[in-house]
XYZ file of C-alpha atoms in Angstrom:
621
model
C 2.044 -93.952 54.772
C 4.797 -91.799 56.214
C 5.923 -91.920 59.828
C 8.836 -89.969 61.214
C 10.273 -91.475 64.379
C 12.688 -89.116 66.105
C 15.180 -90.600 68.466
C 13.829 -88.754 71.461
C 10.452 -90.503 71.495
C 11.785 -94.054 71.338
C 11.576 -95.772 74.727
C 14.960 -97.387 74.403
C 15.978 -96.622 77.953
C 13.288 -98.946 79.279
C 14.695 -102.342 80.296
C 11.780 -104.190 78.653
C 12.779 -103.155 75.102
C 14.636 -106.098 73.538
C 14.920 -107.678 70.110
C 12.396 -110.314 71.180
C 9.815 -107.550 71.644
C 10.255 -106.536 68.013
C 8.824 -109.807 66.688
C 12.014 -111.469 65.449
C 12.334 -115.291 65.430
C 13.709 -116.818 68.607
C 16.706 -118.306 66.785
C 17.838 -114.819 65.765
C 17.167 -113.387 69.236
C 19.191 -116.186 70.831
C 22.114 -115.609 68.422
C 21.998 -111.874 69.112
C 22.212 -112.570 72.843
C 25.196 -114.868 72.289
C 26.934 -112.019 70.467
C 26.156 -109.609 73.307
C 23.499 -107.674 71.366
C 20.353 -107.322 73.447
C 19.145 -103.709 73.191
C 18.226 -102.374 69.729
C 19.431 -99.044 68.435
C 16.771 -96.387 67.734
C 16.561 -97.020 64.002
C 16.381 -100.772 64.609
C 13.533 -100.443 67.082
C 11.699 -98.148 64.679
C 12.262 -100.085 61.456
C 12.172 -103.808 62.262
C 8.438 -104.111 63.149
C 7.322 -102.344 59.957
C 9.780 -104.331 57.851
C 8.494 -107.605 59.329
C 4.970 -106.563 58.304
C 6.090 -106.208 54.688
C 5.974 -102.424 54.373
C 8.318 -100.566 52.088
C 10.868 -98.737 54.238
C 12.554 -95.388 53.730
C 15.206 -95.034 56.427
C 17.301 -91.942 57.002
C 20.187 -92.067 59.404
C 23.852 -91.224 59.514
C 26.579 -93.810 59.099
C 27.005 -96.003 62.162
C 23.416 -95.764 63.401
C 22.778 -99.521 63.018
C 21.028 -99.655 59.640
C 22.505 -103.044 58.622
C 20.571 -105.024 61.228
C 17.553 -102.779 60.645
C 16.969 -104.206 57.184
C 18.998 -107.417 57.503
C 17.206 -109.119 60.394
C 13.652 -108.723 59.039
C 14.886 -109.769 55.599
C 16.263 -113.011 57.060
C 13.060 -113.577 59.004
C 10.891 -113.192 55.896
C 12.979 -115.618 53.824
C 13.256 -118.312 56.521
C 11.754 -121.634 55.502
C 11.626 -120.912 51.773
C 13.432 -122.662 48.916
C 15.811 -120.998 46.456
C 16.346 -122.137 42.873
C 19.822 -122.106 41.251
C 20.800 -118.719 39.814
C 17.612 -117.155 41.241
C 18.232 -115.422 44.600
C 15.211 -114.396 46.661
C 16.698 -111.179 48.038
C 19.293 -108.679 46.854
C 21.157 -106.005 48.830
C 22.906 -103.336 46.750
C 25.842 -101.433 48.262
C 28.145 -98.764 46.757
C 31.525 -100.358 47.595
C 33.175 -103.748 47.983
C 34.104 -103.128 51.598
C 30.534 -102.288 52.549
C 29.215 -105.366 50.718
C 31.622 -107.594 52.620
C 30.821 -105.978 55.949
C 27.069 -106.326 55.389
C 27.555 -109.997 54.553
C 29.788 -110.541 57.605
C 27.224 -108.848 59.856
C 24.264 -110.923 58.604
C 25.881 -114.286 57.920
C 25.872 -115.561 61.559
C 22.115 -114.976 61.788
C 21.503 -116.421 58.333
C 23.260 -119.634 59.337
C 20.894 -120.277 62.245
C 17.983 -120.005 59.782
C 19.640 -122.111 57.090
C 20.050 -119.205 54.629
C 23.036 -118.700 52.334
C 24.561 -115.302 51.568
C 27.049 -114.482 48.813
C 29.003 -111.322 48.046
C 29.167 -110.350 44.364
C 31.596 -107.477 43.860
C 34.600 -106.437 41.823
C 38.147 -107.329 42.738
C 37.222 -110.945 43.486
C 36.811 -114.036 41.333
C 33.704 -113.917 39.175
C 34.042 -117.658 38.591
C 33.576 -118.383 42.284
C 30.566 -116.076 42.399
C 28.936 -117.770 39.403
C 29.637 -121.211 40.901
C 27.928 -120.199 44.150
C 24.897 -118.864 42.263
C 24.600 -122.125 40.359
C 24.422 -124.003 43.661
C 21.811 -121.621 45.031
C 22.129 -118.383 47.001
C 19.271 -117.020 49.107
C 20.579 -113.481 49.611
C 22.882 -111.675 47.213
C 24.954 -108.780 48.605
C 26.323 -107.004 45.550
C 27.766 -103.879 44.034
C 25.757 -102.677 41.011
C 28.489 -102.985 38.375
C 29.521 -106.563 39.135
C 25.914 -107.759 39.522
C 25.059 -106.332 36.118
C 28.037 -108.177 34.599
C 26.971 -111.462 36.207
C 23.413 -111.034 34.917
C 24.812 -110.237 31.478
C 26.502 -113.659 31.492
C 23.160 -115.317 32.229
C 24.502 -116.570 35.554
C 21.863 -114.782 37.644
C 18.207 -113.797 37.374
C 16.276 -111.416 39.615
C 12.858 -112.825 38.715
C 12.427 -114.482 42.130
C 13.568 -111.515 44.249
C 11.051 -110.836 47.017
C 13.022 -108.200 48.963
C 15.317 -105.581 47.440
C 17.433 -103.350 49.674
C 19.366 -100.261 48.601
C 21.964 -99.350 51.248
C 23.780 -95.982 51.318
C 21.790 -94.684 48.350
C 23.274 -91.191 48.601
C 26.783 -92.590 48.231
C 25.701 -94.523 45.148
C 24.482 -91.276 43.659
C 27.786 -89.563 44.481
C 29.731 -92.393 42.817
C 27.549 -92.326 39.697
C 25.956 -95.762 40.187
C 22.314 -94.746 39.892
C 21.939 -95.749 36.188
C 23.046 -99.297 37.079
C 20.802 -99.265 40.152
C 17.697 -98.320 38.175
C 18.566 -100.916 35.547
C 18.757 -103.631 38.217
C 15.634 -102.527 40.079
C 13.713 -102.650 36.799
C 14.571 -106.356 36.621
C 13.010 -107.033 40.019
C 9.366 -108.121 39.648
C 6.776 -105.726 41.098
C 4.869 -106.531 44.240
C 7.844 -107.299 46.485
C 9.234 -105.370 49.391
C 11.634 -102.466 48.863
C 13.834 -100.884 51.526
C 15.983 -97.819 50.864
C 18.413 -96.359 53.380
C 20.204 -93.066 52.845
C 21.726 -90.310 54.951
C 20.170 -87.607 52.742
C 17.297 -87.375 50.258
C 18.640 -85.457 47.280
C 16.757 -85.067 44.007
C 18.057 -88.323 42.526
C 17.274 -90.288 45.690
C 13.786 -88.799 45.829
C 13.273 -90.001 42.241
C 14.147 -93.563 43.284
C 11.738 -93.358 46.203
C 8.835 -92.208 44.021
C 9.599 -94.762 41.313
C 10.175 -97.949 43.303
C 8.723 -97.563 46.815
C 4.983 -97.951 47.360
C 3.540 -95.999 50.303
C 6.819 -96.255 52.271
C 7.117 -95.905 56.013
C 9.606 -93.134 56.717
C 11.897 -93.483 59.728
C 14.396 -90.709 60.469
C 16.590 -91.257 63.487
C 19.637 -88.968 63.215
C 19.791 -85.558 61.621
C 21.479 -85.527 58.234
C 23.583 -82.558 59.344
C 25.668 -84.787 61.549
C 25.390 -82.540 64.605
C 26.203 -85.311 67.062
C 26.581 -84.195 70.658
C 29.375 -86.698 71.305
C 31.452 -85.455 68.349
C 33.715 -82.396 68.492
C 35.011 -80.605 65.387
C 38.246 -78.602 65.109
C 39.955 -76.696 62.298
C 43.697 -76.114 62.677
C 45.166 -73.483 60.344
C 48.808 -74.472 59.840
C 51.718 -73.500 57.651
C 52.869 -76.019 55.034
C 56.113 -76.853 56.851
C 54.189 -77.685 60.061
C 51.600 -79.939 58.441
C 53.581 -83.196 58.505
C 54.695 -82.913 62.175
C 51.158 -82.090 63.311
C 49.762 -84.996 61.295
C 52.199 -87.369 62.985
C 51.455 -85.911 66.425
C 47.679 -86.288 66.064
C 47.804 -89.705 64.395
C 50.303 -91.002 66.943
C 47.983 -90.449 69.878
C 46.114 -93.068 71.851
C 43.363 -95.031 70.128
C 42.496 -95.498 66.467
C 42.708 -92.774 63.863
C 41.506 -92.531 60.266
C 43.388 -90.012 58.115
C 41.654 -88.803 54.955
C 43.490 -87.558 51.863
C 42.382 -86.732 48.327
C 44.544 -88.992 46.124
C 46.011 -92.484 46.074
C 49.559 -91.139 45.876
C 48.796 -88.885 48.833
C 47.630 -91.878 50.866
C 50.857 -93.776 50.180
C 52.977 -90.686 50.899
C 51.288 -89.791 54.197
C 51.319 -93.417 55.371
C 55.054 -93.602 54.635
C 55.712 -90.372 56.515
C 53.769 -91.650 59.514
C 55.706 -94.909 59.559
C 58.965 -92.954 59.448
C 57.716 -91.005 62.473
C 57.148 -94.248 64.363
C 53.365 -94.515 63.826
C 51.833 -97.845 62.793
C 50.010 -96.695 59.676
C 48.693 -98.393 56.532
C 47.255 -96.914 53.331
C 43.901 -97.885 51.794
C 42.890 -96.757 48.299
C 41.360 -97.982 45.067
C 44.721 -98.663 43.455
C 45.291 -101.651 45.740
C 44.158 -105.181 44.990
C 41.139 -106.455 46.844
C 43.297 -108.877 48.811
C 45.588 -106.072 49.954
C 42.598 -103.903 50.917
C 41.070 -106.758 52.905
C 44.344 -107.401 54.767
C 44.779 -103.704 55.509
C 41.280 -103.443 56.968
C 41.816 -106.614 58.997
C 45.064 -105.230 60.446
C 43.301 -102.003 61.361
C 40.364 -103.768 63.000
C 42.607 -106.175 64.908
C 44.854 -103.395 66.216
C 48.007 -104.339 64.313
C 47.799 -100.873 62.735
C 46.512 -97.915 64.737
C 46.182 -95.487 61.798
C 44.438 -95.945 58.461
C 45.253 -93.434 55.699
C 42.421 -93.607 53.172
C 40.865 -91.846 50.209
C 37.176 -90.972 50.177
C 36.159 -93.662 47.702
C 38.061 -96.431 49.476
C 36.753 -95.379 52.877
C 33.088 -95.464 51.893
C 31.450 -98.240 53.820
C 34.240 -98.750 56.364
C 32.441 -99.757 59.537
C 35.015 -100.032 62.312
C 33.985 -99.468 65.898
C 36.145 -97.495 68.289
C 37.493 -94.786 65.950
C 38.677 -92.009 68.254
C 39.899 -89.396 65.774
C 39.136 -88.545 62.153
C 41.918 -86.391 60.693
C 41.342 -84.554 57.414
C 44.808 -83.871 56.019
C 43.225 -82.789 52.717
C 39.878 -80.952 52.816
C 36.766 -82.799 51.715
C 35.338 -82.088 48.272
C 31.980 -80.943 49.680
C 29.958 -80.959 52.874
C 28.487 -84.395 52.176
C 31.951 -85.918 51.950
C 32.871 -84.132 55.162
C 29.863 -85.596 56.965
C 30.675 -89.014 55.569
C 34.239 -88.759 56.853
C 33.029 -87.539 60.221
C 30.648 -90.480 60.474
C 33.585 -92.837 60.963
C 33.803 -91.714 64.605
C 31.285 -91.158 67.426
C 29.400 -94.298 66.407
C 26.851 -96.072 68.554
C 26.800 -93.305 71.141
C 30.571 -93.126 71.641
C 32.545 -89.896 71.624
C 34.866 -88.842 68.838
C 36.923 -85.977 67.463
C 37.146 -84.635 63.901
C 40.198 -82.509 63.080
C 40.758 -80.713 59.764
C 44.130 -79.241 58.803
C 43.900 -76.117 56.663
C 46.669 -74.220 54.926
C 46.329 -70.432 55.074
C 44.849 -70.170 51.576
C 42.310 -72.942 52.338
C 40.687 -71.250 55.323
C 37.733 -69.717 53.536
C 36.942 -72.925 51.668
C 36.960 -75.051 54.802
C 34.991 -72.551 56.890
C 32.339 -72.382 54.163
C 32.281 -76.188 54.033
C 31.643 -76.309 57.792
C 28.739 -73.913 57.422
C 27.190 -76.018 54.645
C 27.557 -79.129 56.823
C 25.871 -77.417 59.773
C 28.914 -77.988 61.962
C 30.103 -75.572 64.634
C 33.852 -76.208 64.551
C 36.409 -74.643 66.858
C 39.009 -72.699 64.865
C 42.657 -72.491 65.862
C 45.627 -70.827 64.167
C 48.852 -72.700 64.842
C 51.913 -70.444 64.922
C 55.533 -71.391 65.345
C 56.392 -71.858 69.009
C 52.903 -70.859 70.167
C 51.301 -72.661 73.072
C 48.241 -74.632 72.053
C 44.822 -74.080 73.527
C 43.894 -76.719 76.139
C 41.495 -78.595 73.835
C 44.058 -78.565 71.011
C 46.773 -79.768 73.377
C 44.552 -82.706 74.336
C 44.142 -83.630 70.666
C 47.763 -83.195 69.652
C 49.282 -84.489 72.877
C 51.704 -81.559 73.239
C 51.616 -78.046 74.625
C 53.439 -76.243 71.829
C 54.621 -76.650 68.281
C 58.174 -76.953 69.528
C 57.201 -80.064 71.472
C 55.501 -81.448 68.367
C 58.622 -80.890 66.304
C 60.795 -82.436 69.020
C 58.584 -85.535 69.167
C 58.588 -85.742 65.370
C 62.372 -85.566 65.282
C 62.617 -88.180 68.030
C 60.238 -90.451 66.132
C 62.266 -90.050 62.956
C 65.473 -90.820 64.927
C 63.887 -93.940 66.402
C 62.808 -95.066 62.952
C 66.318 -94.440 61.627
C 67.833 -96.459 64.489
C 65.517 -99.346 63.714
C 66.559 -99.144 60.082
C 70.212 -99.156 61.128
C 69.623 -102.251 63.258
C 67.828 -103.988 60.411
C 70.510 -103.118 57.902
C 73.205 -104.227 60.365
C 71.562 -107.629 60.649
C 71.339 -107.866 56.878
C 74.989 -106.814 56.573
C 76.054 -109.478 59.058
C 74.176 -112.139 57.135
C 75.641 -110.877 53.867
C 79.195 -111.021 55.267
C 78.654 -114.560 56.501
C 77.326 -115.546 53.116
C 80.258 -113.838 51.391
C 82.741 -115.760 53.569
C 81.051 -119.036 52.694
C 81.132 -118.187 48.981
C 84.830 -117.193 49.133
C 85.727 -120.495 50.755
C 83.697 -122.378 48.166
C 85.318 -120.413 45.349
C 88.847 -121.129 46.658
C 88.067 -124.820 47.002
C 86.727 -125.041 43.460
C 89.643 -122.975 42.109
C 92.162 -125.385 43.709
C 90.287 -128.350 42.316
C 90.193 -126.847 38.822
C 93.955 -126.098 38.986
C 94.761 -129.683 39.982
C 92.623 -130.979 37.111
C 94.613 -128.779 34.685
C 97.938 -129.783 36.263
C 98.657 -126.263 37.595
C 99.761 -125.192 41.050
C 96.580 -124.875 43.237
C 98.132 -122.313 45.599
C 99.167 -120.052 42.725
C 95.684 -120.266 41.169
C 94.071 -119.357 44.469
C 96.453 -116.410 44.896
C 95.625 -115.040 41.460
C 91.901 -115.435 42.088
C 92.255 -113.651 45.440
C 94.131 -110.744 43.851
C 91.501 -110.428 41.123
C 88.739 -110.455 43.730
C 90.537 -107.771 45.770
C 90.863 -105.517 42.706
C 87.173 -105.986 41.848
C 86.205 -105.221 45.448
C 88.308 -102.061 45.444
C 86.673 -100.861 42.220
C 83.228 -101.590 43.670
C 84.039 -99.635 46.835
C 85.227 -96.628 44.826
C 82.077 -96.702 42.709
C 79.892 -97.047 45.800
C 81.649 -94.075 47.389
C 81.077 -91.940 44.289
C 77.434 -93.001 44.160
C 76.998 -92.119 47.838
C 78.403 -88.654 47.177
C 76.062 -88.173 44.222
C 73.094 -89.379 46.280
C 73.969 -87.005 49.118
C 74.130 -84.094 46.697
C 70.771 -85.037 45.179
C 69.208 -85.305 48.632
C 70.642 -81.945 49.651
C 69.329 -80.331 46.482
C 65.882 -81.868 46.973
C 65.821 -80.689 50.599
C 66.701 -77.128 49.560
C 63.992 -77.187 46.887
C 61.414 -78.548 49.329
C 62.333 -75.909 51.885
C 62.007 -73.183 49.292
C 58.585 -74.485 48.219
C 57.400 -74.604 51.815
C 58.604 -71.076 52.453
C 56.817 -69.810 49.337
C 53.687 -71.753 50.214
C 53.573 -70.389 53.740
C 54.144 -66.775 52.722
C 52.086 -66.328 49.587
C 48.789 -67.262 51.244
C 46.717 -67.148 48.100
C 47.870 -63.860 46.566
C 46.605 -64.808 43.170
C 43.020 -64.898 44.348
C 42.995 -61.996 46.781
C 42.614 -59.342 44.122
C 39.433 -58.866 42.137
C 39.619 -60.679 38.831
C 38.418 -57.712 36.963
C 41.077 -55.460 38.417
C 43.740 -58.062 37.960
C 45.264 -57.176 41.306
C 47.452 -59.575 43.197
C 50.403 -61.686 42.261
C 50.944 -64.837 40.283
C 52.599 -67.999 41.597
C 56.120 -66.691 41.176
C 55.295 -63.350 42.893
C 55.673 -61.513 39.608
C 53.327 -58.528 39.287
C 50.333 -59.309 37.160
C 48.830 -56.996 34.612
C 46.121 -54.468 35.378
C 42.403 -54.589 34.853
C 40.368 -54.174 31.697
C 41.559 -55.778 28.522
C 41.074 -52.535 26.675
C 43.904 -50.592 28.156
C 44.734 -51.075 31.819
C 46.737 -54.267 31.535
C 49.941 -52.531 32.329
C 52.570 -54.621 33.987
C 54.812 -57.503 33.062
C 53.903 -60.802 31.538
C 57.150 -62.364 32.695
C 60.653 -61.193 33.498
C 61.521 -60.494 29.861
C 58.361 -59.539 28.045
C 56.641 -56.353 29.235
C 53.635 -55.575 27.154
C 51.403 -52.592 26.920
C 48.030 -51.569 25.629
C 46.620 -53.271 22.595
C 45.242 -50.029 21.104
C 48.514 -48.286 20.561
C 50.595 -51.453 20.218
C 53.070 -50.204 22.789
C 55.366 -52.579 24.579
C 58.064 -55.047 23.675
C 58.256 -58.445 22.064
C 60.294 -61.474 23.027
C 63.802 -60.041 23.267
C 65.671 -56.821 22.553
C 63.995 -56.321 19.164
C 62.289 -53.469 20.899
C 58.813 -53.678 19.524
C 59.586 -52.217 16.097
C 56.726 -54.161 14.647
C 54.150 -52.903 17.125
C 55.576 -49.525 18.123
C 53.291 -47.585 15.901
C 49.539 -47.721 15.720
C 48.356 -50.790 13.840
C 46.494 -48.725 11.265
C 49.612 -46.634 10.712
C 51.677 -49.676 9.893
C 54.867 -47.976 11.035
C 57.841 -49.851 12.381
C 60.287 -52.485 11.233
C 60.164 -56.255 10.953
C 62.424 -58.691 12.835
C 65.245 -58.360 10.262
C 65.286 -54.575 10.735
C 64.168 -54.106 7.174
C 61.821 -51.170 6.709
C 58.230 -52.230 6.293
C 56.338 -51.166 3.246
C 53.071 -49.305 3.104
C 49.779 -50.221 1.589
C 48.914 -49.897 -2.042
C 46.971 -46.706 -1.383
C 49.760 -45.127 0.578
C 47.991 -44.910 3.908
C 50.053 -47.674 5.442
C 53.300 -46.183 4.335
C 56.159 -45.477 6.599
C 59.162 -47.328 5.361
C 60.045 -49.928 2.813
C 59.089 -53.551 3.267
C 61.978 -54.861 1.158
C 63.238 -54.670 -2.357
C 60.342 -56.832 -3.465
C 57.600 -55.333 -5.561
C 54.917 -53.658 -3.457
C 52.035 -55.139 -5.365
C 50.803 -58.341 -3.804
C 49.616 -59.484 -7.219
C 53.131 -59.534 -8.628
C 54.994 -61.111 -5.733
C 54.773 -64.557 -4.157
C 55.636 -64.299 -0.456
C 56.233 -68.001 -0.024
C 58.945 -68.210 -2.678
C 60.129 -64.573 -2.474
C 60.168 -64.461 -6.254
C 58.301 -62.106 -8.561
C 55.120 -63.561 -9.914
C 54.733 -62.646 -13.608
C 51.525 -62.819 -15.478
C 51.332 -64.321 -18.889
C 49.810 -61.808 -21.258
C 49.802 -63.984 -24.293
């Protein structure tokens, strides 16, 4: 049984369509109304009736289309009134990441409570002991990541023999993260005959294998196109020079509303978040190198508005469901079109509008434009030049009319941040001075007391201690001054090096790749001319600044220094030339490789040992 339900044919605009019409229990409908949820999303209206009837479900929809309640509400309704044995949950929901597992549990737990059902998250980064303890007391629904659930089962703390409903959420992301072997291992432990629901944005080969293996006559519901062509989402590509990337990032991220910034690496997330904070933007980093507690606090700050910008890696951002994301900013390009669509899915959720902006360096243009084509996205392309006025739509995104304004705002933000740092350090200095005064008074009091106990003059002892303290303070000030000078020189040197790298990066524009590989045209990283084409004889040019080399056939060219190629000057078969010690090289035994003397050693290889440079005599006795 396969039914495709496009969004256009769903009568969701009719006022009579409510969750009560879908057949859900009244307790759930009442709780939904209390939470302000009365009208179902398209995928919810399409999926819930079939799921309540026990059909296997294959749901396809982009991130943010409401899939959690689509499978969660009928799952709760089917388990209501049953009894769960210790260590034997009756339903399992598999998710690719910890954050998604926690958000699924948070979304379903209020409705599970009204039905008397217990949910538990089993994922990495949290205490396994607490998870095992909860399973021993009885858990109706287990929301888990595949790796941690397999570990818990391996400790005999959980059994899937009583599972009636198994849900696989974000299956395509599990495939991308390499979790499918664990998923198949877990699904094999679920007894046959139960209900299976699989939700995925795309149906690749691996996902199609799961569908054929575990789903029986599934009902197929497709609500949103997998290409992510959402009418309320606009896409832009800004081609920028390296030196302009940081100011533009701060300008876009510092706008009104919430922004998610995507980077490739954990170090990049920390670096960009630090740069944004220095520019006066409330930004936090989120990546896999953080503890689970830190990741949870960061997400909570972002959801509650204490941070307006979240700088995240792809893996850490999978499963982030935060409403009201206005801008998605790709500082680093996505690895492929699926990652790009996943990033884009953070905005324009639930019918809202959103903007996706990708920054591209000059040598990344072709890669990003090809990625947009693979994703089926029609993105507006803009080249940002120094001092140029921005197009109206770009000015709305960036919040400035020209790059000069962006740089001015960036400098002003950095100045404001520096002033705040000065104020903070001034407060710390004041407190430190007050503490130092208190310690000096205490030291003088104790010094006087110690002098009286020894029978010495207290005033003289205090004077000596004061003089010693003054000398130590003077030495410390001199050392601090020298260290400040050294630090200023290091900072100046680093700034010059960074400026030089930016200038090279902005000017070279991918010279190494422009030329055809076979012809060898183009320049290497250091703008040194690269050799010519075929290996046989057109590799003319310079290997580096010191070592020109020529064709391999005639051995022409030079070696490492000014020992001008005496070894290779002649044809290899001719054997002509001299060795590194300028001693003439000897010929072959037959005379064809003649052309000089090798040394005073015997010419016959049978009578000379090269390793010891001594004649090797045969014993003829």
